[in-house]
mmCIF file of C-alpha atoms and ligand atoms in Angstrom:
data_model
loop_
_atom_site.group_PDB
_atom_site.id
_atom_site.type_symbol
_atom_site.label_atom_id
_atom_site.label_comp_id
_atom_site.label_asym_id
_atom_site.label_seq_id
_atom_site.Cartn_x
_atom_site.Cartn_y
_atom_site.Cartn_z
ATOM 1 C CA MET Y 4 53.965 -10.306 -14.949
ATOM 2 C CA ALA Y 5 52.668 -6.775 -15.033
ATOM 3 C CA LYS Y 6 53.898 -5.267 -18.741
ATOM 4 C CA SER Y 7 55.745 -2.110 -18.799
ATOM 5 C CA GLU Y 8 59.340 -0.868 -20.225
ATOM 6 C CA LYS Y 9 62.000 -2.449 -17.804
ATOM 7 C CA LYS Y 10 63.412 -0.385 -15.747
ATOM 8 C CA ARG Y 11 66.279 0.125 -13.007
ATOM 9 C CA ILE Y 12 65.793 1.752 -9.925
ATOM 10 C CA GLY Y 13 67.310 3.060 -6.951
ATOM 11 C CA LEU Y 14 66.092 2.440 -3.143
ATOM 12 C CA LEU Y 15 67.061 4.216 -0.097
ATOM 13 C CA THR Y 16 66.433 4.126 3.441
ATOM 14 C CA SER Y 17 67.029 7.879 4.963
ATOM 15 C CA GLY Y 18 66.724 9.094 8.638
ATOM 16 C CA GLY Y 19 66.160 7.468 11.766
ATOM 17 C CA ASP Y 20 65.441 3.928 11.465
ATOM 18 C CA CYS Y 21 62.753 2.217 12.414
ATOM 19 C CA ALA Y 22 60.927 -1.162 12.480
ATOM 20 C CA GLY Y 23 59.233 -1.925 9.005
ATOM 21 C CA LEU Y 24 61.811 -0.629 6.746
ATOM 22 C CA ASN Y 25 63.122 -3.714 5.482
ATOM 23 C CA ALA Y 26 59.325 -4.930 5.145
ATOM 24 C CA ALA Y 27 59.267 -2.016 2.486
ATOM 25 C CA ILE Y 28 62.295 -2.812 0.973
ATOM 26 C CA ARG Y 29 60.903 -5.886 0.474
ATOM 27 C CA ALA Y 30 57.588 -5.192 -1.106
ATOM 28 C CA VAL Y 31 59.499 -2.679 -3.271
ATOM 29 C CA VAL Y 32 61.742 -5.387 -4.749
ATOM 30 C CA CYS Y 33 58.912 -8.241 -4.895
ATOM 31 C CA ARG Y 34 56.854 -5.870 -6.743
ATOM 32 C CA ALA Y 35 59.742 -4.570 -9.578
ATOM 33 C CA VAL Y 36 61.724 -7.560 -9.707
ATOM 34 C CA ASN Y 37 58.930 -10.142 -9.457
ATOM 35 C CA GLY Y 38 56.018 -8.253 -10.849
ATOM 36 C CA TYR Y 39 57.725 -6.160 -13.512
ATOM 37 C CA GLY Y 40 61.225 -8.096 -14.145
ATOM 38 C CA TRP Y 41 63.282 -4.565 -13.279
ATOM 39 C CA GLU Y 42 66.365 -4.301 -11.618
ATOM 40 C CA VAL Y 43 66.373 -2.825 -8.150
ATOM 41 C CA ILE Y 44 69.416 -1.349 -6.937
ATOM 42 C CA GLY Y 45 69.990 -0.481 -3.260
ATOM 43 C CA ILE Y 46 72.144 2.433 -2.487
ATOM 44 C CA ARG Y 47 73.807 2.052 1.127
ATOM 45 C CA GLU Y 48 73.837 4.888 3.771
ATOM 46 C CA GLY Y 49 70.776 7.092 2.597
ATOM 47 C CA THR Y 50 72.243 9.837 0.431
ATOM 48 C CA ALA Y 51 75.894 9.714 2.250
ATOM 49 C CA GLY Y 52 75.987 6.476 -0.327
ATOM 50 C CA LEU Y 53 75.324 8.705 -3.198
ATOM 51 C CA LEU Y 54 78.665 10.830 -2.459
ATOM 52 C CA GLU Y 55 81.139 7.850 -2.660
ATOM 53 C CA ARG Y 56 82.605 6.808 -5.658
ATOM 54 C CA PRO Y 57 81.803 4.712 -7.045
ATOM 55 C CA PRO Y 58 78.387 4.784 -5.297
ATOM 56 C CA LEU Y 59 77.743 2.132 -2.226
ATOM 57 C CA VAL Y 60 75.335 0.367 -4.117
ATOM 58 C CA GLU Y 61 74.330 -3.291 -4.523
ATOM 59 C CA GLU Y 62 71.623 -5.089 -6.860
ATOM 60 C CA LEU Y 63 68.497 -5.950 -4.714
ATOM 61 C CA GLY Y 64 67.354 -9.509 -5.603
ATOM 62 C CA MET Y 65 66.630 -12.969 -4.272
ATOM 63 C CA ARG Y 66 68.473 -11.950 -1.203
ATOM 64 C CA VAL Y 67 65.843 -10.043 -0.356
ATOM 65 C CA PHE Y 68 63.498 -13.193 -0.299
ATOM 66 C CA THR Y 69 64.891 -15.033 2.791
ATOM 67 C CA GLY Y 70 61.739 -15.187 4.502
ATOM 68 C CA ASN Y 71 63.664 -13.191 7.247
ATOM 69 C CA ILE Y 72 63.484 -9.691 5.979
ATOM 70 C CA LEU Y 73 59.946 -8.916 6.582
ATOM 71 C CA ARG Y 74 60.487 -9.526 10.407
ATOM 72 C CA MET Y 75 63.665 -7.517 10.895
ATOM 73 C CA GLY Y 76 64.075 -4.573 12.652
ATOM 74 C CA GLY Y 77 66.575 -1.687 11.267
ATOM 75 C CA THR Y 78 67.100 -1.263 7.358
ATOM 76 C CA ILE Y 79 69.371 -3.857 5.534
ATOM 77 C CA LEU Y 80 70.655 -1.042 3.206
ATOM 78 C CA GLY Y 81 71.660 1.060 6.278
ATOM 79 C CA THR Y 82 70.678 4.721 6.874
ATOM 80 C CA VAL Y 83 71.872 8.111 8.152
ATOM 81 C CA ASN Y 84 69.809 10.955 9.658
ATOM 82 C CA LYS Y 85 72.649 13.635 9.687
ATOM 83 C CA GLY Y 86 74.809 15.157 6.406
ATOM 84 C CA ASN Y 87 72.192 16.907 4.675
ATOM 85 C CA PRO Y 88 73.718 17.067 1.184
ATOM 86 C CA PHE Y 89 72.654 21.091 0.783
ATOM 87 C CA ALA Y 90 74.893 22.037 4.279
ATOM 88 C CA TYR Y 91 77.140 19.023 4.591
ATOM 89 C CA PRO Y 92 79.517 19.179 7.834
ATOM 90 C CA MET Y 93 82.890 18.538 6.249
ATOM 91 C CA PRO Y 94 85.716 17.310 9.013
ATOM 92 C CA ASP Y 95 87.378 20.622 9.253
ATOM 93 C CA GLY Y 96 84.118 22.019 10.500
ATOM 94 C CA GLU Y 97 82.966 24.075 7.127
ATOM 95 C CA VAL Y 98 79.798 23.352 5.714
ATOM 96 C CA LYS Y 99 79.463 22.988 2.328
ATOM 97 C CA ASP Y 100 76.892 22.267 -0.409
ATOM 98 C CA ARG Y 101 77.568 18.661 -1.763
ATOM 99 C CA SER Y 102 74.093 18.146 -3.415
ATOM 100 C CA ASP Y 103 75.432 18.243 -6.894
ATOM 101 C CA GLU Y 104 78.070 14.955 -6.141
ATOM 102 C CA VAL Y 105 74.693 13.519 -4.682
ATOM 103 C CA ILE Y 106 72.661 13.897 -8.220
ATOM 104 C CA GLU Y 107 75.784 13.125 -10.294
ATOM 105 C CA GLY Y 108 76.389 9.811 -7.745
ATOM 106 C CA TYR Y 109 72.457 9.149 -8.494
ATOM 107 C CA HIS Y 110 72.889 9.889 -12.723
ATOM 108 C CA GLU Y 111 76.370 7.621 -12.514
ATOM 109 C CA LEU Y 112 74.206 4.770 -11.865
ATOM 110 C CA LYS Y 113 72.202 5.206 -14.627
ATOM 111 C CA LEU Y 114 68.692 4.986 -12.642
ATOM 112 C CA ASP Y 115 65.276 5.473 -14.272
ATOM 113 C CA ALA Y 116 63.703 6.644 -11.079
ATOM 114 C CA LEU Y 117 64.442 6.759 -7.157
ATOM 115 C CA ILE Y 118 62.231 5.416 -4.118
ATOM 116 C CA ALA Y 119 63.469 6.468 -0.998
ATOM 117 C CA ILE Y 120 61.742 5.670 2.503
ATOM 118 C CA GLY Y 121 62.219 8.330 4.878
ATOM 119 C CA GLY Y 122 60.755 11.062 7.253
ATOM 120 C CA ASP Y 123 59.667 14.675 6.870
ATOM 121 C CA GLY Y 124 63.214 15.538 7.165
ATOM 122 C CA SER Y 125 64.347 13.371 4.829
ATOM 123 C CA MET Y 126 61.170 14.360 2.258
ATOM 124 C CA LYS Y 127 62.647 17.893 2.162
ATOM 125 C CA ILE Y 128 66.014 16.620 1.108
ATOM 126 C CA LEU Y 129 65.227 14.696 -0.925
ATOM 127 C CA SER Y 130 62.733 16.269 -2.691
ATOM 128 C CA ARG Y 131 64.840 19.585 -3.323
ATOM 129 C CA LEU Y 132 67.577 17.179 -4.642
ATOM 130 C CA ALA Y 133 65.160 15.702 -7.248
ATOM 131 C CA GLN Y 134 64.172 18.957 -8.296
ATOM 132 C CA LYS Y 135 67.802 19.839 -8.947
ATOM 133 C CA GLY Y 136 68.594 16.804 -10.405
ATOM 134 C CA ASP Y 137 65.550 16.267 -12.414
ATOM 135 C CA ILE Y 138 65.064 12.740 -10.787
ATOM 136 C CA PRO Y 139 61.857 11.063 -10.963
ATOM 137 C CA PHE Y 140 61.396 10.578 -7.130
ATOM 138 C CA ILE Y 141 58.706 8.740 -5.028
ATOM 139 C CA GLY Y 142 58.788 8.756 -0.904
ATOM 140 C CA ILE Y 143 57.464 6.453 1.332
ATOM 141 C CA PRO Y 144 56.706 7.845 4.680
ATOM 142 C CA LYS Y 145 58.176 6.422 8.100
ATOM 143 C CA THR Y 146 59.093 7.698 11.416
ATOM 144 C CA ILE Y 147 57.953 6.648 15.080
ATOM 145 C CA ASP Y 148 57.239 9.962 15.099
ATOM 146 C CA ASN Y 149 54.219 9.775 12.762
ATOM 147 C CA ASP Y 150 54.267 13.607 11.947
ATOM 148 C CA VAL Y 151 54.618 13.382 8.485
ATOM 149 C CA ALA Y 152 51.618 15.435 7.101
ATOM 150 C CA PHE Y 153 48.783 13.901 5.099
ATOM 151 C CA THR Y 154 49.320 10.349 6.180
ATOM 152 C CA GLU Y 155 47.206 8.720 9.350
ATOM 153 C CA PHE Y 156 50.799 6.686 9.902
ATOM 154 C CA SER Y 157 54.102 6.479 8.813
ATOM 155 C CA VAL Y 158 55.966 2.936 8.497
ATOM 156 C CA GLY Y 159 57.524 2.238 12.435
ATOM 157 C CA PHE Y 160 54.963 4.243 14.393
ATOM 158 C CA ASN Y 161 52.970 1.419 15.088
ATOM 159 C CA THR Y 162 55.963 -0.426 16.696
ATOM 160 C CA ALA Y 163 56.992 2.405 18.525
ATOM 161 C CA VAL Y 164 53.687 2.456 20.371
ATOM 162 C CA SER Y 165 53.711 -0.928 21.077
ATOM 163 C CA THR Y 166 57.077 -1.088 22.379
ATOM 164 C CA ALA Y 167 56.161 2.010 24.478
ATOM 165 C CA VAL Y 168 52.908 -0.147 25.811
ATOM 166 C CA GLU Y 169 54.761 -2.959 26.639
ATOM 167 C CA ALA Y 170 56.976 -0.948 28.677
ATOM 168 C CA LEU Y 171 53.825 0.350 30.530
ATOM 169 C CA ASP Y 172 52.682 -3.047 31.310
ATOM 170 C CA ARG Y 173 55.862 -4.000 32.602
ATOM 171 C CA LEU Y 174 56.089 -0.635 34.732
ATOM 172 C CA GLN Y 175 52.402 -1.399 36.081
ATOM 173 C CA PRO Y 176 52.820 -3.902 38.845
ATOM 174 C CA THR Y 177 56.570 -2.682 39.726
ATOM 175 C CA ALA Y 178 54.513 0.671 40.163
ATOM 176 C CA ALA Y 179 51.573 -0.937 42.149
ATOM 177 C CA SER Y 180 54.279 -2.764 44.346
ATOM 178 C CA HIS Y 181 56.005 -0.195 45.523
ATOM 179 C CA HIS Y 182 53.103 2.703 45.514
ATOM 180 C CA ARG Y 183 55.235 4.619 43.145
ATOM 181 C CA VAL Y 184 54.621 6.978 40.091
ATOM 182 C CA MET Y 185 56.108 5.215 37.454
ATOM 183 C CA ILE Y 186 57.215 8.053 34.492
ATOM 184 C CA LEU Y 187 58.037 6.504 31.216
ATOM 185 C CA GLU Y 188 59.885 9.091 28.478
ATOM 186 C CA VAL Y 189 59.429 8.376 25.344
ATOM 187 C CA MET Y 190 60.467 9.564 22.047
ATOM 188 C CA GLY Y 191 58.691 11.414 19.027
ATOM 189 C CA ARG Y 192 60.777 14.695 18.434
ATOM 190 C CA ASP Y 193 58.405 17.682 18.235
ATOM 191 C CA ALA Y 194 55.170 15.613 17.910
ATOM 192 C CA GLY Y 195 53.216 13.893 21.240
ATOM 193 C CA HIS Y 196 52.075 10.830 19.117
ATOM 194 C CA ILE Y 197 53.587 8.118 20.570
ATOM 195 C CA ALA Y 198 53.312 8.993 24.345
ATOM 196 C CA LEU Y 199 49.140 9.689 23.802
ATOM 197 C CA ASN Y 200 48.587 6.615 22.134
ATOM 198 C CA ALA Y 201 51.001 4.401 24.207
ATOM 199 C CA ALA Y 202 49.064 6.165 27.479
ATOM 200 C CA ILE Y 203 45.706 5.478 26.101
ATOM 201 C CA ALA Y 204 46.327 1.814 25.305
ATOM 202 C CA GLY Y 205 48.807 1.729 28.225
ATOM 203 C CA GLY Y 206 46.239 2.702 30.884
ATOM 204 C CA ALA Y 207 48.378 5.578 32.202
ATOM 205 C CA ASN Y 208 46.925 8.016 34.518
ATOM 206 C CA VAL Y 209 48.984 11.227 33.318
ATOM 207 C CA CYS Y 210 50.159 12.005 29.914
ATOM 208 C CA LEU Y 211 51.954 15.073 28.775
ATOM 209 C CA ILE Y 212 52.625 15.931 25.221
ATOM 210 C CA PRO Y 213 54.601 19.062 23.648
ATOM 211 C CA GLU Y 214 51.347 20.032 21.959
ATOM 212 C CA ILE Y 215 49.389 20.792 25.109
ATOM 213 C CA PRO Y 216 50.822 23.283 27.616
ATOM 214 C CA TYR Y 217 50.746 21.907 31.567
ATOM 215 C CA ASP Y 218 50.451 22.954 34.651
ATOM 216 C CA ILE Y 219 52.776 20.973 36.930
ATOM 217 C CA GLN Y 220 50.328 21.608 40.161
ATOM 218 C CA LYS Y 221 47.496 19.812 38.256
ATOM 219 C CA VAL Y 222 49.673 17.105 37.418
ATOM 220 C CA ALA Y 223 50.439 16.891 41.002
ATOM 221 C CA ASP Y 224 46.683 17.435 41.904
ATOM 222 C CA ALA Y 225 45.655 14.585 39.837
ATOM 223 C CA ILE Y 226 48.315 12.076 41.261
ATOM 224 C CA LEU Y 227 46.756 13.331 44.676
ATOM 225 C CA ASN Y 228 43.431 12.759 43.974
ATOM 226 C CA LEU Y 229 44.073 9.411 42.964
ATOM 227 C CA ARG Y 230 45.771 8.783 46.679
ATOM 228 C CA LYS Y 231 42.708 9.959 47.965
ATOM 229 C CA LYS Y 232 40.757 7.625 46.257
ATOM 230 C CA GLY Y 233 43.164 4.774 47.661
ATOM 231 C CA ARG Y 234 45.091 4.378 44.305
ATOM 232 C CA VAL Y 235 48.515 4.825 45.454
ATOM 233 C CA HIS Y 236 50.555 4.446 42.461
ATOM 234 C CA ALA Y 237 50.479 6.151 39.083
ATOM 235 C CA LEU Y 238 51.608 5.480 35.599
ATOM 236 C CA MET Y 239 52.704 8.725 33.659
ATOM 237 C CA VAL Y 240 53.767 9.108 29.984
ATOM 238 C CA CYS Y 241 55.693 12.121 28.895
ATOM 239 C CA ALA Y 242 56.962 13.180 25.258
ATOM 240 C CA GLU Y 243 60.757 14.189 25.101
ATOM 241 C CA ALA Y 244 59.680 17.659 23.765
ATOM 242 C CA VAL Y 245 57.685 18.297 26.521
ATOM 243 C CA LYS Y 246 59.164 21.508 27.910
ATOM 244 C CA THR Y 247 59.806 22.507 31.449
ATOM 245 C CA VAL Y 248 57.850 24.570 33.824
ATOM 246 C CA ASP Y 249 59.910 27.431 32.700
ATOM 247 C CA GLY Y 250 58.922 26.640 29.197
ATOM 248 C CA GLU Y 251 62.616 25.721 28.162
ATOM 249 C CA ALA Y 252 63.167 22.303 26.007
ATOM 250 C CA VAL Y 253 65.506 19.898 27.255
ATOM 251 C CA TRP Y 254 68.107 18.521 25.340
ATOM 252 C CA GLU Y 255 70.936 16.243 25.749
ATOM 253 C CA SER Y 256 74.356 16.601 24.223
ATOM 254 C CA HIS Y 257 75.504 13.581 22.210
ATOM 255 C CA VAL Y 258 79.321 12.514 21.433
ATOM 256 C CA ASP Y 259 78.935 13.561 17.933
ATOM 257 C CA GLY Y 260 78.287 17.274 19.525
ATOM 258 C CA GLU Y 261 74.474 17.003 18.477
ATOM 259 C CA MET Y 262 71.603 18.040 20.499
ATOM 260 C CA ARG Y 263 69.083 15.780 20.992
ATOM 261 C CA TYR Y 264 65.634 15.873 23.276
ATOM 262 C CA GLY Y 265 66.100 13.682 26.451
ATOM 263 C CA GLY Y 266 65.654 14.444 30.282
ATOM 264 C CA ILE Y 267 62.335 16.004 30.753
ATOM 265 C CA GLY Y 268 61.423 12.856 32.604
ATOM 266 C CA HIS Y 269 63.652 13.138 35.361
ATOM 267 C CA ILE Y 270 62.828 16.996 35.710
ATOM 268 C CA LEU Y 271 59.200 16.383 36.270
ATOM 269 C CA GLY Y 272 60.061 13.306 38.509
ATOM 270 C CA GLU Y 273 61.843 15.445 40.941
ATOM 271 C CA GLN Y 274 59.183 18.124 40.637
ATOM 272 C CA LEU Y 275 56.203 15.864 41.206
ATOM 273 C CA HIS Y 276 58.106 13.953 44.551
ATOM 274 C CA LYS Y 277 58.502 17.759 45.707
ATOM 275 C CA LEU Y 278 54.916 18.775 45.042
ATOM 276 C CA THR Y 279 53.085 15.264 45.921
ATOM 277 C CA GLY Y 280 55.384 13.382 48.396
ATOM 278 C CA ALA Y 281 55.159 10.355 46.071
ATOM 279 C CA GLU Y 282 58.431 8.004 45.192
ATOM 280 C CA THR Y 283 58.670 8.654 41.405
ATOM 281 C CA ARG Y 284 60.858 6.782 39.008
ATOM 282 C CA VAL Y 285 61.564 7.715 35.777
ATOM 283 C CA THR Y 286 62.373 4.945 32.667
ATOM 284 C CA VAL Y 287 63.487 6.778 29.204
ATOM 285 C CA LEU Y 288 62.494 4.336 26.639
ATOM 286 C CA GLY Y 289 64.586 6.004 24.047
ATOM 287 C CA HIS Y 290 65.984 4.107 21.392
ATOM 288 C CA VAL Y 291 64.141 0.583 22.408
ATOM 289 C CA ALA Y 292 60.986 1.827 20.246
ATOM 290 C CA ARG Y 293 62.729 2.451 17.515
ATOM 291 C CA GLY Y 294 64.164 -1.049 16.956
ATOM 292 C CA GLY Y 295 62.764 -4.792 17.484
ATOM 293 C CA ILE Y 296 60.112 -6.754 15.398
ATOM 294 C CA PRO Y 297 57.976 -4.830 12.958
ATOM 295 C CA VAL Y 298 54.024 -5.347 14.554
ATOM 296 C CA ALA Y 299 51.651 -6.678 11.880
ATOM 297 C CA MET Y 300 50.419 -2.825 11.154
ATOM 298 C CA ASP Y 301 53.988 -2.000 9.920
ATOM 299 C CA ARG Y 302 54.780 -4.830 7.913
ATOM 300 C CA MET Y 303 50.928 -4.348 5.909
ATOM 301 C CA LEU Y 304 51.775 -0.417 5.683
ATOM 302 C CA ALA Y 305 55.658 -1.175 4.488
ATOM 303 C CA SER Y 306 53.958 -3.541 1.770
ATOM 304 C CA ALA Y 307 51.259 -1.589 0.774
ATOM 305 C CA PHE Y 308 53.424 1.356 0.433
ATOM 306 C CA GLY Y 309 56.141 -0.607 -1.058
ATOM 307 C CA VAL Y 310 53.974 -2.003 -3.643
ATOM 308 C CA HIS Y 311 52.148 1.091 -4.607
ATOM 309 C CA ALA Y 312 55.853 3.165 -4.838
ATOM 310 C CA VAL Y 313 56.600 0.729 -7.750
ATOM 311 C CA ASP Y 314 53.537 1.221 -9.375
ATOM 312 C CA LEU Y 315 53.462 4.906 -9.526
ATOM 313 C CA VAL Y 316 57.193 4.625 -11.304
ATOM 314 C CA ALA Y 317 55.763 2.305 -13.426
ATOM 315 C CA GLN Y 318 52.799 4.857 -14.494
ATOM 316 C CA GLY Y 319 55.562 7.680 -14.746
ATOM 317 C CA ARG Y 320 54.366 9.448 -12.058
ATOM 318 C CA ARG Y 321 57.058 11.839 -10.031
ATOM 319 C CA ASP Y 322 57.232 13.862 -7.223
ATOM 320 C CA ARG Y 323 54.657 11.936 -5.084
ATOM 321 C CA MET Y 324 54.746 10.433 -1.338
ATOM 322 C CA LEU Y 325 52.316 7.344 -0.648
ATOM 323 C CA ALA Y 326 50.208 7.625 2.275
ATOM 324 C CA TRP Y 327 47.624 5.947 4.313
ATOM 325 C CA GLN Y 328 43.905 7.903 4.554
ATOM 326 C CA HIS Y 329 40.916 5.724 5.453
ATOM 327 C CA ARG Y 330 42.464 2.334 4.863
ATOM 328 C CA ASP Y 331 43.806 3.053 1.658
ATOM 329 C CA VAL Y 332 46.928 3.952 -0.052
ATOM 330 C CA VAL Y 333 46.614 7.186 -1.905
ATOM 331 C CA ASP Y 334 49.654 9.608 -3.466
ATOM 332 C CA VAL Y 335 50.147 12.604 -2.427
ATOM 333 C CA PRO Y 336 52.338 15.698 -3.909
ATOM 334 C CA LEU Y 337 55.603 16.082 -2.057
ATOM 335 C CA GLU Y 338 55.594 19.777 -2.220
ATOM 336 C CA GLU Y 339 52.769 19.849 -0.040
ATOM 337 C CA VAL Y 340 53.831 17.001 2.267
ATOM 338 C CA ILE Y 341 57.095 19.060 2.797
ATOM 339 C CA THR Y 342 55.426 22.684 3.920
ATOM 340 C CA ARG Y 343 53.161 20.721 6.821
ATOM 341 C CA TYR Y 344 53.803 18.979 10.047
ATOM 342 C CA ARG Y 345 51.490 16.699 11.720
ATOM 343 C CA ALA Y 346 51.321 17.367 15.263
ATOM 344 C CA VAL Y 347 48.380 15.959 17.253
ATOM 345 C CA GLU Y 348 45.414 17.173 16.979
ATOM 346 C CA VAL Y 349 44.507 18.892 20.323
ATOM 347 C CA SER Y 350 40.810 18.858 19.350
ATOM 348 C CA GLY Y 351 40.887 15.740 17.859
ATOM 349 C CA THR Y 352 39.405 11.729 18.958
ATOM 350 C CA LEU Y 353 42.438 10.676 20.578
ATOM 351 C CA VAL Y 354 42.806 13.944 22.923
ATOM 352 C CA ALA Y 355 39.147 13.418 23.478
ATOM 353 C CA THR Y 356 39.386 9.386 24.497
ATOM 354 C CA ALA Y 357 42.330 10.680 26.844
ATOM 355 C CA ARG Y 358 40.133 13.383 28.579
ATOM 356 C CA GLY Y 359 36.950 10.815 28.451
ATOM 357 C CA LEU Y 360 39.237 7.874 30.447
ATOM 358 C CA GLY Y 361 40.380 10.758 33.215
ATOM 359 C CA ILE Y 362 43.982 10.928 31.731
ATOM 360 C CA CYS Y 363 45.400 14.067 33.114
ATOM 361 C CA LEU Y 364 46.902 16.004 30.125
ATOM 362 C CA GLY Y 365 48.392 18.810 32.515
ATOM 363 C CA ASP Y 366 45.508 21.441 31.214
HETATM 364 O O1 F6P T 404 62.866 10.891 14.597
HETATM 365 C C1 F6P T 404 63.050 10.014 15.159
HETATM 366 C C2 F6P T 404 63.944 10.069 16.424
HETATM 367 O O2 F6P T 404 64.044 8.743 17.288
HETATM 368 C C3 F6P T 404 63.029 11.217 17.444
HETATM 369 O O3 F6P T 404 61.881 10.482 17.949
HETATM 370 C C4 F6P T 404 64.454 11.156 18.421
HETATM 371 O O4 F6P T 404 64.271 12.367 18.726
HETATM 372 C C5 F6P T 404 65.466 11.335 17.251
HETATM 373 O O5 F6P T 404 65.179 10.653 16.173
HETATM 374 C C6 F6P T 404 66.487 10.798 17.980
HETATM 375 O O6 F6P T 404 67.618 10.725 17.226
HETATM 376 P P1 F6P T 404 68.994 9.971 17.185
HETATM 377 O O7 F6P T 404 69.074 7.811 16.887
HETATM 378 O O8 F6P T 404 69.898 10.751 16.343
HETATM 379 O O9 F6P T 404 69.533 9.614 18.284
#
């Protein structure tokens, strides 16, 4: 067992779920409980659990070592991707700053540090809470969008890409059988990482991402050129944040009143049908990319981040986020993470790869 003063650490998941969160929870518990002999207090429902009195918590011990958790999608702790405590929407419509309540909830638990597994939005909120409430905080990056700065991969991204590739594998034979253009719309918020990676790995002919403005006629020409060469079907991937030809983002209104990206695939499908005469069909992958069994890379990443997060706490470090860089786990300052955004690099390797493969990027 590693030597260190006995600690009691809090652990929560925050923001949209993804595959690999449970693997990260397991790794934190393995290292903290088995490695250091500490206590791990799981906080339920992200920061919302700290607004409750008493706070919603459970001690994480052997339950986590069932042999199953590593393989499970979602998060056993629950999570929220709304309800920013600095601008909390109250039932009467008022927006209230409830950050002091969250901080009180944390201190009520007599914790020595907080580890949170979250995306870029969560990192911003949690680092602000940590500053305000003097909370020793360590972040583990997760998001299918892969848009957290400084890390090549966030937990959940590789599973989402694999799921999108599997969808393309399934769409290809039906596209070929019916001579259709199959459009797969994928999540990713403002970044095109899922779309670009999936398009390369899944053999798409067209890939539209928000980072590269497109000309719809060029996309139509790419499909018509394929036809001239005797390829009468095509696969196209488009990221949810791709804009319409008029430069408008496409939103869907949800039952909770929130607006989220969604629907661009159908708009493009209609336009491409008009321009090429091809039969188009659209599949919106949606939350399917978020769930499911984490692929090996996500389990490995989550495990490495979890172990190192606990080690950082043992070293008395705070305000750091784990990152994956050049096959290594490193830690980076949160204050820098939260001021940057990681979009697809338009001059990067993957865009060049896509172009080299002849994938039309619409420009
Ligand atoms: O940030 C992760 C993500 O899945 C985005 O890719 C997507 O736009 C959004 O969350 C969907 O949010 P919700 O789960 O609230 O529908």
